Short mmCIF file of C-alpha atoms in Angstrom, two decimals:
data_model
loop_
_atom_site.label_atom_id
_atom_site.label_comp_id
_atom_site.label_asym_id
_atom_site.label_seq_id
_atom_site.Cartn_x
_atom_site.Cartn_y
_atom_site.Cartn_z
CA VAL D 681 123.86 56.06 -46.43
CA VAL D 682 124.12 59.79 -45.70
CA PRO D 683 124.98 60.39 -42.02
CA PRO D 684 122.52 62.61 -40.11
CA PRO D 685 123.59 66.20 -39.54
CA PRO D 686 125.17 66.98 -36.18
CA PRO D 687 122.97 68.58 -33.50
CA PRO D 688 122.86 72.42 -33.64
CA ALA D 689 125.18 72.92 -30.65
CA ALA D 690 127.77 70.51 -32.03
CA ALA D 691 127.51 72.07 -35.49
CA ALA D 692 128.11 75.53 -34.06
CA THR D 693 131.13 74.27 -32.11
CA ALA D 694 132.58 72.54 -35.15
CA ALA D 695 132.07 75.60 -37.34
CA VAL D 696 133.87 77.86 -34.92
CA ALA D 697 136.69 75.39 -34.32
CA VAL D 698 137.69 75.36 -38.00
CA GLY D 699 140.57 77.72 -38.94
CA THR D 700 143.06 79.72 -36.94
CA SER D 701 142.99 82.87 -34.94
CA GLY D 702 143.06 85.97 -37.13
CA GLU D 703 145.62 88.17 -35.40
CA GLY D 704 148.94 86.89 -34.17
CA GLY D 705 148.85 83.93 -36.58
CA GLY D 706 149.43 81.49 -33.76
CA GLY D 707 147.30 78.85 -35.40
CA GLU D 708 145.34 78.24 -32.20
CA ALA D 709 141.79 77.03 -32.88
CA GLN D 710 138.91 79.31 -31.90
CA LYS D 711 136.43 77.86 -29.42
CA ALA D 712 132.69 78.48 -29.08
CA PRO D 713 131.77 80.20 -25.82
CA ALA D 714 130.49 77.88 -23.15
CA GLU D 715 126.86 78.15 -22.05
CA GLN D 716 127.90 79.93 -18.87
CA GLU D 717 129.81 82.51 -20.90
CA TRP D 718 126.77 83.09 -23.09
CA ALA D 719 124.67 83.56 -19.95
CA GLU D 720 127.12 86.09 -18.54
CA VAL D 721 127.05 88.07 -21.79
CA LEU D 722 123.25 87.99 -21.85
CA GLN D 723 122.99 89.07 -18.22
CA ALA D 724 125.37 91.97 -18.81
CA HIS D 725 123.37 93.03 -21.86
CA ASN D 726 120.08 92.90 -19.94
CA ALA D 727 121.63 94.84 -17.04
CA ASP D 728 122.63 97.59 -19.47
CA LEU D 729 119.08 97.73 -20.84
CA ASP D 730 117.62 97.85 -17.32
CA LEU D 731 119.96 100.70 -16.46
CA LEU D 732 118.81 102.65 -19.50
CA GLU D 733 115.16 102.05 -18.62
CA THR D 734 115.58 103.27 -15.04
CA ILE D 735 117.42 106.48 -15.92
CA PRO D 736 114.73 109.16 -15.46
CA SER D 737 114.05 111.59 -18.26
CA PRO D 738 115.14 115.16 -17.56
CA PRO D 739 112.26 117.37 -16.40
CA ARG D 740 110.64 119.44 -19.15
CA GLY D 741 108.18 122.30 -19.09
CA GLN D 742 106.97 123.07 -15.58
CA VAL D 743 108.00 119.68 -14.19
CA ARG D 744 110.30 119.64 -11.17
CA ARG D 745 110.51 115.87 -10.64
CA ILE D 746 108.78 112.93 -12.32
CA THR D 747 108.90 109.19 -11.61
CA GLN D 748 109.65 106.66 -14.32
CA GLU D 749 106.14 105.16 -14.30
CA LEU D 750 104.65 108.35 -15.70
CA GLU D 751 105.02 109.25 -19.37
CA GLN D 752 105.47 112.90 -20.30
CA ASP D 753 104.37 113.67 -23.85
CA VAL D 754 107.25 114.36 -26.24
CA SER D 755 105.59 117.22 -28.12
CA ASP D 756 103.58 118.75 -25.24
CA PRO D 757 105.32 118.63 -21.83
CA ALA D 758 102.04 119.49 -20.07
CA VAL D 759 100.46 116.15 -21.09
CA PHE D 760 100.98 113.03 -18.95
CA ARG D 761 99.92 109.39 -19.31
CA VAL D 762 100.04 106.24 -17.23
CA ASN D 763 98.74 102.72 -17.86
CA GLY D 764 97.19 100.26 -15.43
CA LYS D 765 94.11 98.18 -14.68
CA ASP D 766 92.67 99.11 -11.24
CA LYS D 767 89.57 101.29 -11.61
CA SER D 768 87.84 100.54 -8.31
CA TRP D 769 90.40 101.85 -5.81
CA PHE D 770 93.49 104.02 -5.82
CA MET D 771 96.83 102.24 -6.05
CA GLN D 772 99.57 104.69 -6.88
CA LYS D 773 101.65 104.21 -10.00
CA GLY D 774 103.77 107.28 -10.58
CA GLY D 775 103.93 110.89 -9.52
CA VAL D 776 105.10 114.32 -10.63
CA THR D 777 105.85 117.63 -8.92
CA PHE D 778 105.97 121.03 -10.57
CA GLU D 779 107.86 124.27 -10.18
CA ARG D 780 105.94 127.31 -8.93
CA GLY D 781 106.65 131.02 -9.00
CA ASP D 782 105.25 131.97 -5.58
CA SER D 783 105.98 129.54 -2.76
CA GLN D 784 103.11 130.88 -0.64
CA ARG D 785 100.34 130.94 -3.24
CA PHE D 786 99.92 128.86 -6.39
CA ARG D 787 97.38 126.83 -8.35
CA LEU D 788 97.57 123.47 -10.12
CA GLU D 789 94.92 122.71 -12.75
CA VAL D 790 94.29 119.36 -14.46
CA ARG D 791 92.07 118.48 -17.41
CA PHE D 792 91.43 114.89 -18.41
CA SER D 793 91.79 114.00 -22.08
CA GLY D 794 91.14 110.89 -24.11
CA GLY D 795 88.25 111.85 -26.38
CA ALA D 796 86.02 108.86 -27.08
CA THR D 797 87.69 106.87 -24.31
CA SER D 798 86.83 109.45 -21.63
CA ARG D 799 83.08 110.10 -21.74
CA PHE D 800 80.90 111.14 -18.79
CA GLY D 801 77.28 110.86 -17.70
CA ASP D 802 74.78 110.14 -20.46
CA ASP D 803 77.52 110.00 -23.09
CA TYR D 804 79.19 107.23 -21.10
CA ALA D 805 75.86 105.42 -20.58
CA ASP D 806 75.30 105.34 -24.36
CA LEU D 807 78.55 103.48 -24.98
CA SER D 808 78.66 99.75 -25.63
CA ARG D 809 79.91 97.47 -22.89
CA ALA D 810 83.24 97.08 -24.70
CA GLU D 811 83.60 100.86 -25.04
CA GLN D 812 82.78 101.36 -21.36
CA HIS D 813 85.38 98.75 -20.44
CA ALA D 814 87.98 100.68 -22.48
CA THR D 815 87.15 103.99 -20.79
CA ILE D 816 90.04 105.73 -18.99
CA ASN D 817 90.40 108.44 -16.31
CA TRP D 818 88.77 107.13 -13.13
CA LEU D 819 91.01 108.28 -10.28
CA LEU D 820 93.65 110.86 -9.43
CA MET D 821 95.36 112.58 -6.50
CA ILE D 822 96.16 116.28 -6.70
CA GLY D 823 97.75 118.36 -3.98
CA VAL D 824 101.09 119.52 -2.63
CA SER D 825 104.32 117.69 -1.82
CA ARG D 826 107.02 118.85 0.60
CA GLY D 827 110.09 120.21 -1.10
CA ASP D 828 112.43 117.90 0.83
CA TYR D 829 110.56 114.74 -0.22
CA GLN D 830 111.59 112.65 -3.23
CA LEU D 831 108.58 111.00 -4.85
CA THR D 832 108.93 107.23 -5.22
CA GLY D 833 105.87 106.57 -7.37
CA TYR D 834 104.51 104.22 -4.69
CA LYS D 835 102.51 105.06 -1.53
CA ASP D 836 103.61 108.69 -1.52
CA CYS D 837 100.27 110.11 -0.39
CA LYS D 838 100.73 109.51 3.34
CA ALA D 839 104.35 110.61 3.52
CA SER D 840 104.96 113.35 0.98
CA GLY D 841 102.31 116.00 1.64
CA TYR D 842 98.56 116.65 1.39
CA TYR D 843 96.18 115.64 -1.38
CA PHE D 844 92.61 115.40 -2.60
CA LEU D 845 91.71 111.94 -3.93
CA LEU D 846 89.29 112.13 -6.88
CA HIS D 847 87.31 108.97 -7.65
CA LEU D 848 84.52 108.78 -10.25
CA ASN D 849 81.32 106.92 -9.40
CA TYR D 850 80.45 104.00 -11.65
CA ARG D 851 78.10 106.09 -13.84
CA ARG D 852 80.79 108.78 -14.22
CA THR D 853 78.43 111.55 -13.16
CA HIS D 854 80.18 112.72 -9.96
CA TRP D 855 83.62 112.81 -8.41
CA ARG D 856 83.77 111.47 -4.86
CA ILE D 857 86.51 113.35 -3.04
CA ILE D 858 88.37 112.71 0.20
CA GLY D 859 91.56 114.05 1.73
CA CYS D 860 94.77 112.09 2.02
CA PRO D 861 96.16 111.43 4.59
CA HIS D 862 92.69 110.41 5.78
CA ASN D 863 92.96 111.98 9.26
CA SER D 864 91.14 114.96 7.83
CA GLU D 865 87.83 116.56 6.90
CA LEU D 866 86.73 118.63 3.94
CA GLU D 867 84.77 121.83 4.49
CA ASP D 868 82.66 123.34 1.70
CA LEU D 869 81.89 127.04 1.28
CA ASP D 870 78.79 126.74 3.49
CA GLY D 871 80.85 125.33 6.37
CA LYS D 872 79.55 121.78 5.99
CA LEU D 873 82.09 119.09 6.89
CA TYR D 874 82.65 115.85 4.97
CA THR D 875 84.40 112.68 6.07
CA CYS D 876 87.68 111.55 4.52
CA ASN D 877 87.34 107.97 5.72
CA PRO D 878 87.31 105.83 2.53
CA GLN D 879 84.92 103.34 4.20
CA ASP D 880 82.29 105.91 5.21
CA GLY D 881 79.42 107.40 3.28
CA GLY D 882 78.67 111.09 3.11
CA GLN D 883 81.80 112.01 1.18
CA LEU D 884 82.04 115.26 -0.75
CA GLU D 885 80.77 114.93 -4.33
CA VAL D 886 81.36 117.26 -7.29
CA PRO D 887 79.58 116.92 -10.67
CA ALA D 888 81.81 115.42 -13.37
CA ALA D 889 81.89 116.53 -17.00
CA GLU D 890 84.02 116.20 -20.10
CA GLY D 891 86.60 118.97 -20.41
CA GLN D 892 86.25 119.83 -16.72
CA ALA D 893 89.10 121.74 -15.06
CA LEU D 894 89.81 120.46 -11.56
CA GLY D 895 92.62 121.71 -9.38
CA VAL D 896 94.08 122.77 -6.07
CA GLU D 897 95.13 126.10 -4.63
CA LEU D 898 97.62 126.66 -1.83
CA ALA D 899 96.97 130.00 -0.15
CA ASP D 900 97.68 131.27 3.36
CA GLY D 901 98.69 127.81 4.53
CA GLU D 902 95.43 126.20 3.37
CA LEU D 903 94.78 123.74 0.55
CA TRP D 904 91.64 124.34 -1.50
CA LEU D 905 89.90 122.11 -4.04
CA LEU D 906 88.99 123.94 -7.27
CA ASP D 907 86.36 123.24 -9.92
CA GLY D 908 86.46 125.44 -12.98
CA GLY D 909 88.87 127.75 -11.19
CA GLN D 910 86.44 128.32 -8.30
CA ARG D 911 86.96 127.18 -4.73
CA VAL D 912 84.76 124.24 -3.71
CA ALA D 913 86.15 123.04 -0.38
CA ARG D 914 89.26 123.17 1.77
CA GLY D 915 91.03 120.41 3.63
CA HIS D 916 91.44 120.27 7.39
CA TRP D 917 94.18 117.85 8.45
CA ALA D 918 94.76 116.91 12.07
CA HIS D 919 98.08 118.17 13.48
CA ASP D 920 99.71 117.70 16.86
CA ASN D 921 99.54 121.44 17.60
CA GLY D 922 95.84 121.61 16.79
CA ASP D 923 96.40 124.07 13.93
CA SER D 924 94.07 123.62 10.95
CA LYS D 925 96.63 125.05 8.53
CA LEU D 926 99.37 123.04 6.88
CA PRO D 927 102.80 122.92 8.54
CA ASP D 928 104.97 125.86 7.54
CA VAL D 929 107.35 124.18 5.09
CA ALA D 930 108.08 124.54 1.39
CA TYR D 931 105.47 122.87 -0.84
CA TYR D 932 105.29 122.16 -4.55
CA PRO D 933 102.24 121.31 -6.70
CA ALA D 934 101.98 117.54 -7.11
CA ILE D 935 100.00 114.83 -8.88
CA LEU D 936 99.95 111.17 -7.86
CA THR D 937 98.71 108.95 -10.68
CA PRO D 938 96.83 105.66 -10.22
CA ASN D 939 97.43 102.17 -11.55
CA CYS D 940 94.65 102.92 -14.02
CA PRO D 941 94.75 104.21 -17.62
CA THR D 942 94.95 107.98 -17.26
CA GLU D 943 95.70 110.88 -19.59
CA LEU D 944 95.65 114.52 -18.51
CA THR D 945 97.00 118.00 -19.04
CA ALA D 946 98.46 119.83 -16.03
CA THR D 947 99.41 123.49 -15.66
CA VAL D 948 100.60 125.61 -12.72
CA THR D 949 99.86 129.27 -12.20
#
């Protein structure tokens, strides 16, 4: 009768125990590492991998700082991507700030990309349900971040600076826009004021289109929303001193990305 083979663990131990140590020639049998030793090696290996994953990539192009959640394209440093699943409300997942030439006046422009996965209006309505479900680019925050603030990639909008939150309606025909922090109002070129309370109706709306260039402009202490390079509205945030302009500190162009599939090109002038 042929005896059954030893269990794998025993076989491994027996295989390692055969022979002598290579160097020194002491003849002492080699021993298989205990399970705890294997665990320690595995934990150390995983810790090294985690450390590599958390080391931020050096800024490229016009980027000043970028969080690890946001991917900067290898071949084109002006292209950024982030993945996620929340299309109905803004939950931040990543952020980036940019260098600027003039600290008192600059513009940040963004264009959404994605081709067939980023249609608008009638083109979006003609898609199948599966294609609509795979559509990207639903939300974004664009604005300015204080120079002394380090973006975390999580809940930066209320602490880092001042932003416009862009949110597409479900038919992808218009952007609904509010200010963040929400203790603010938006004023269009006719002087009409719009609420920035996410729960209220009557928010500012801007037509949405494929290839559209949206942006912000900081000028004379005021933050303007741009569409196609033209001013659409400016933000009025409440301050303790009653001044409608932003506090007089150093600002940098900034984008806060959502936990939603997003791909865009960003440039600063």
